[in-house]
PDB file of C-alpha atoms in Angstrom:
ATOM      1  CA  UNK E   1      16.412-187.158 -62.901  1.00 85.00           C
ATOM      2  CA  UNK E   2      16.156-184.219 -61.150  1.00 92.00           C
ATOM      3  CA  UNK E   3      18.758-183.333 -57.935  1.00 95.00           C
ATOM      4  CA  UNK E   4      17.211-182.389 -54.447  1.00 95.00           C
ATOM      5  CA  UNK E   5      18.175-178.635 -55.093  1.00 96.00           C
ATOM      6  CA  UNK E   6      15.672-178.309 -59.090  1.00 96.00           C
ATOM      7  CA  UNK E   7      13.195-180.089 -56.655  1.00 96.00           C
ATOM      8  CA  UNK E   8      13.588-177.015 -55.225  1.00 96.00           C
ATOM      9  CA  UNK E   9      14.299-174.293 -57.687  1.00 96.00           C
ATOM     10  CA  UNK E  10      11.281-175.516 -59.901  1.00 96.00           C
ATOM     11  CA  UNK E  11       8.187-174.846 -57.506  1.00 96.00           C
ATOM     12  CA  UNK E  12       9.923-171.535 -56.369  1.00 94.00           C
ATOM     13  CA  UNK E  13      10.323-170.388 -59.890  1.00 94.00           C
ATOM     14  CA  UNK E  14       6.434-171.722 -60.961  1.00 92.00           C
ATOM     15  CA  UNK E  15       5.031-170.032 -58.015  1.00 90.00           C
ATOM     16  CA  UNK E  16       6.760-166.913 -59.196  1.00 87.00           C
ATOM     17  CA  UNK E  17       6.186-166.821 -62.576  1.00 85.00           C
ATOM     18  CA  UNK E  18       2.925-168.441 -62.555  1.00 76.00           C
ATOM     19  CA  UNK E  19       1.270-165.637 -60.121  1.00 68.00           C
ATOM     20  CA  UNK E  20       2.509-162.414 -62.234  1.00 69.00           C
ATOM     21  CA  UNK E  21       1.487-163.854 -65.231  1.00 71.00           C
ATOM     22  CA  UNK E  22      -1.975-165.224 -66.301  1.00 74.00           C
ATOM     23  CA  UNK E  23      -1.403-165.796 -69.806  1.00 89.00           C
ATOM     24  CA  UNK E  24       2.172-167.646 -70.056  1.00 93.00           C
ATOM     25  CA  UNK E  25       0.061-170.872 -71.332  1.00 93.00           C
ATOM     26  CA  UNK E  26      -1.495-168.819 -74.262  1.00 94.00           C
ATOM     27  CA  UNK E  27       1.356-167.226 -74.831  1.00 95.00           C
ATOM     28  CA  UNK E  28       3.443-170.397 -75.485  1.00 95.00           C
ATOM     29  CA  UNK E  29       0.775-172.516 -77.142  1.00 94.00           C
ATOM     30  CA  UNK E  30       0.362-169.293 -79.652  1.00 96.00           C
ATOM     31  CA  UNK E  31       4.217-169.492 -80.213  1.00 96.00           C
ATOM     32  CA  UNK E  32       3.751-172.984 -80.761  1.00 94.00           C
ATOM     33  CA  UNK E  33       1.133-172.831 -83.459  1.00 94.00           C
ATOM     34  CA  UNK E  34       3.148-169.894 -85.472  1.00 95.00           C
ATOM     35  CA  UNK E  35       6.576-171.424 -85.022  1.00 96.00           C
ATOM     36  CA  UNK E  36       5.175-175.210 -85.439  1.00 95.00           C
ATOM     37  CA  UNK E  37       2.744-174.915 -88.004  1.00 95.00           C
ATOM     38  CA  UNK E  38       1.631-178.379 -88.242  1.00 93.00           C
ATOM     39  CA  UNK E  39       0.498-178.460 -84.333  1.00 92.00           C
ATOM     40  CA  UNK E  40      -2.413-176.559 -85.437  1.00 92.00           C
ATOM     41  CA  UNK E  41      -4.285-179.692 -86.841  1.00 88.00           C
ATOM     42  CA  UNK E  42      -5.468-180.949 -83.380  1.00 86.00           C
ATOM     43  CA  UNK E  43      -6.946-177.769 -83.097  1.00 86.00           C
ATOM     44  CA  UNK E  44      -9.385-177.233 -85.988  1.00 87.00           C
ATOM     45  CA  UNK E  45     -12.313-175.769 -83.956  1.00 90.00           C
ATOM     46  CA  UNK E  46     -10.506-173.457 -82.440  1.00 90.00           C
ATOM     47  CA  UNK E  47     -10.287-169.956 -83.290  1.00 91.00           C
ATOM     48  CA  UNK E  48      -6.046-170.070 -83.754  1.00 90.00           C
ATOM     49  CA  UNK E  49      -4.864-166.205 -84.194  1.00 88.00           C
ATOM     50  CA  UNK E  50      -3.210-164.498 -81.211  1.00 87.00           C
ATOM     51  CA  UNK E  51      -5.475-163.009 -78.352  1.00 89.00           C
ATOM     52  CA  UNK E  52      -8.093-165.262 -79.225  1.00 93.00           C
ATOM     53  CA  UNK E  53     -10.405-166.838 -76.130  1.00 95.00           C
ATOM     54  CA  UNK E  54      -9.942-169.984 -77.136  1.00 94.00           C
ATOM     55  CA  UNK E  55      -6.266-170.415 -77.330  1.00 95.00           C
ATOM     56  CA  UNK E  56      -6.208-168.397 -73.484  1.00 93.00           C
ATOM     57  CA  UNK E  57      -8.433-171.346 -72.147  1.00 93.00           C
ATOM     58  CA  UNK E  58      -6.752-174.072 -73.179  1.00 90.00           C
ATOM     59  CA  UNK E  59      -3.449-171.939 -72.100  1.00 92.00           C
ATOM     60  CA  UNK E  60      -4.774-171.869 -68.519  1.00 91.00           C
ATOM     61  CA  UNK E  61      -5.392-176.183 -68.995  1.00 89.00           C
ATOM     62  CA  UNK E  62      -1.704-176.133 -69.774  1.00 88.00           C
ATOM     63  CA  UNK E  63      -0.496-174.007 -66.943  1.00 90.00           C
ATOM     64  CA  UNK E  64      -2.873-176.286 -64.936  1.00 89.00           C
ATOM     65  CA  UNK E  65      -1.746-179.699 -65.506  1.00 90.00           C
ATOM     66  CA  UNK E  66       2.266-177.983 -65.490  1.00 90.00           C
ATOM     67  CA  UNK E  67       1.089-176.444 -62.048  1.00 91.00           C
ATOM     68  CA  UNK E  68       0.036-180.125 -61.342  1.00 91.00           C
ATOM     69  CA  UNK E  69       3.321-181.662 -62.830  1.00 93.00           C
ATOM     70  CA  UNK E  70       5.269-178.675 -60.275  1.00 94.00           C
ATOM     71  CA  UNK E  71       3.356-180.116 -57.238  1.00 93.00           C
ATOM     72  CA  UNK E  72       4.099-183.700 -58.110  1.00 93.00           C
ATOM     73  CA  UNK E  73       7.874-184.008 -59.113  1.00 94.00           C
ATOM     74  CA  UNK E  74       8.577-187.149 -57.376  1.00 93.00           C
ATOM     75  CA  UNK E  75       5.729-188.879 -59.276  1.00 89.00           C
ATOM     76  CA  UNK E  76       5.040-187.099 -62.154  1.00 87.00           C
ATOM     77  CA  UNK E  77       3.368-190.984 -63.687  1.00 85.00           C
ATOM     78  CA  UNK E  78       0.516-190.719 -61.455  1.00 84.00           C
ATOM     79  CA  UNK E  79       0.019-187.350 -61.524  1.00 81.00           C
ATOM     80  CA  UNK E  80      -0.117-186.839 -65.059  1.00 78.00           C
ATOM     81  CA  UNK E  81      -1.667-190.393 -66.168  1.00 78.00           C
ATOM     82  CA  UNK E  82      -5.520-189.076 -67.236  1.00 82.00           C
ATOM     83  CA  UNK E  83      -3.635-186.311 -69.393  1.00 73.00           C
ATOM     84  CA  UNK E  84      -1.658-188.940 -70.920  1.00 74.00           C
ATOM     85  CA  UNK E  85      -4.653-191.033 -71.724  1.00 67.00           C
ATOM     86  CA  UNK E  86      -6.167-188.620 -73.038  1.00 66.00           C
ATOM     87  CA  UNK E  87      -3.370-187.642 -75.580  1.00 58.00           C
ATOM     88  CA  UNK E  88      -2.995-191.156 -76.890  1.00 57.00           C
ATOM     89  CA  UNK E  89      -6.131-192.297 -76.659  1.00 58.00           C
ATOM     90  CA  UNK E  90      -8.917-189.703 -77.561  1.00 67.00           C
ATOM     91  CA  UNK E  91      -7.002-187.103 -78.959  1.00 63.00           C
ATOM     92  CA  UNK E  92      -4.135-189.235 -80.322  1.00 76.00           C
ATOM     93  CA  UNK E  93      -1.770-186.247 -80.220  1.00 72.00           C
ATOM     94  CA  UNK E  94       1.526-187.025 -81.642  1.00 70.00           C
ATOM     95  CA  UNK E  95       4.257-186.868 -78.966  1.00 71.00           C
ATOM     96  CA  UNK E  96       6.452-184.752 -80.312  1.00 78.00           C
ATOM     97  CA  UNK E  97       4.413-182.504 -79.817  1.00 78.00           C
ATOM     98  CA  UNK E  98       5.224-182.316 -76.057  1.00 86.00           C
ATOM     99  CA  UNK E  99       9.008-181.867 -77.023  1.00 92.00           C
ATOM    100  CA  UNK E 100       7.529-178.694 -79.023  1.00 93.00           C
ATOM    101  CA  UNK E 101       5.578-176.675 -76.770  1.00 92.00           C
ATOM    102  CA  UNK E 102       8.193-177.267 -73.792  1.00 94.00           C
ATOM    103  CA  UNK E 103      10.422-175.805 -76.074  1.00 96.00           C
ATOM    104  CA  UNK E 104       7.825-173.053 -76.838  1.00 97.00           C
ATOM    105  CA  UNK E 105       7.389-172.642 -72.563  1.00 95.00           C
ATOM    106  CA  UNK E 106      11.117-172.748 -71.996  1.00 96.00           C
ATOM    107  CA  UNK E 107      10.853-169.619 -74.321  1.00 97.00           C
ATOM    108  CA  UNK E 108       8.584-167.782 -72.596  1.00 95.00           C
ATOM    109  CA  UNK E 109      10.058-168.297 -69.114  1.00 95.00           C
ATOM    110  CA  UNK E 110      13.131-166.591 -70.785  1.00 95.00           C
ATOM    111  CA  UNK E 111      10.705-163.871 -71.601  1.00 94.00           C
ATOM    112  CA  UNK E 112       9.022-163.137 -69.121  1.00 92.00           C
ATOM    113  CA  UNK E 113      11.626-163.710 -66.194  1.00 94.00           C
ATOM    114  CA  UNK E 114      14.266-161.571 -68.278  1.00 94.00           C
ATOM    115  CA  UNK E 115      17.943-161.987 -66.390  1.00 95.00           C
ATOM    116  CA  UNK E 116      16.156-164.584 -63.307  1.00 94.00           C
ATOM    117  CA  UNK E 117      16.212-167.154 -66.087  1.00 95.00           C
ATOM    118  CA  UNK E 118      19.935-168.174 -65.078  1.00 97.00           C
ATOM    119  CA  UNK E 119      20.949-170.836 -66.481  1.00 97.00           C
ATOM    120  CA  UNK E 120      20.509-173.292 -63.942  1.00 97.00           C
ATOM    121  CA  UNK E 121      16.555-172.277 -64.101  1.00 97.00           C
ATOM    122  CA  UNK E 122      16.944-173.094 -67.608  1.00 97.00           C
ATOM    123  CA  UNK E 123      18.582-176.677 -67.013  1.00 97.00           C
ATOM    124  CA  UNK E 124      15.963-176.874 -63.824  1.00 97.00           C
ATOM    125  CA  UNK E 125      13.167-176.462 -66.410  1.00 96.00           C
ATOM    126  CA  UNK E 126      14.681-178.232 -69.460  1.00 97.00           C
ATOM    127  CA  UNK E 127      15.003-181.770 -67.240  1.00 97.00           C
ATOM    128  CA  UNK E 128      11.576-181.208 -66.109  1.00 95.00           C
ATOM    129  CA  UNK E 129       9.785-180.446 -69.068  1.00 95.00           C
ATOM    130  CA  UNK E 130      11.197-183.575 -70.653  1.00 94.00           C
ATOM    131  CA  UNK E 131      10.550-185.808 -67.969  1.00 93.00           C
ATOM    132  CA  UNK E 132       6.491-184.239 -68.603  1.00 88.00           C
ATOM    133  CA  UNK E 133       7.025-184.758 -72.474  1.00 89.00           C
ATOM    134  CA  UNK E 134       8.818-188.229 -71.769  1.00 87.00           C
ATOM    135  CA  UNK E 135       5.754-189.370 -68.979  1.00 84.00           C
ATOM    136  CA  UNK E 136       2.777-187.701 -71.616  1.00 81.00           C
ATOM    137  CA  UNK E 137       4.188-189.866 -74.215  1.00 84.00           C
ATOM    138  CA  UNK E 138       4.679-193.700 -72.530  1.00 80.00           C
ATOM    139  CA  UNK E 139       1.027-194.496 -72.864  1.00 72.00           C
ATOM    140  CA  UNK E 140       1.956-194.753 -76.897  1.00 71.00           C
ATOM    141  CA  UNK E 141       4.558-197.757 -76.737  1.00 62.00           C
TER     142      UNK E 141
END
């Protein structure tokens, strides 16, 4: 659960990060499929290798529905419920998954915002990416 004050910290961060940087969601999903081989198999029509067009659109979906997450904290069910649908449903993407690329996004934060990811942006970010992963994955019980 997050306190009143990474209700806070999260959105200032996202707005931050998310306006210098256009390609954060390519970036992570390409760190995803190197590190994480195996996420590559939901995938197979797209062109994979670093730079490509199709990894950078589906980057900017990601930074989209995380942009929608940011903007929704206090009812992140709702707000994510057609993406999680989709994932178990019509894509049947397995959850851990989720766990992987927040990992891979938590990474590229640290990149990108160099010595303003403190650690309590880190533990700000960690809770919420989990509670995403954790809300993305309840349509499979």
């Amino acid at each position: 659960m997050l306190t009143a004050e990474e209700k806070q910290l999260i959105p200032q961060v996202w707005d931050t990060v998310c306006n210098k940087h256009d390609g954060l969601g390519a970036e992570a999903l390409e760190r995803m499929f190197f590190v994480y081989p195996p996420t590559k198999t939901y995938f197979p029509h797209f062109d994979l290798h670093q730079g490509s067009d199709q990894v950078h659109g589906h980057g900017k979906k990601v930074m989209a529905a995380l942009s929608n997450a940011v903007k929704n904290l206090d009812n992140l069910s709702q707000a994510l419920s057609e993406l999680s649908n989709l994932h178990a449903y019509n894509l049947r993407v397995d959850p851990v998954n989720f766990k992987l690329l927040s990992q891979c996004i938590q990474v590229v934060l640290a990149v990108n915002m160099g010595k303003d990811y403190t650690p309590e942006v880190h533990a700000a970010f960690d809770k919420f990416l989990s509670a995403m992963s954790a809300v993305l994955a309840e349509k499979y019980r």
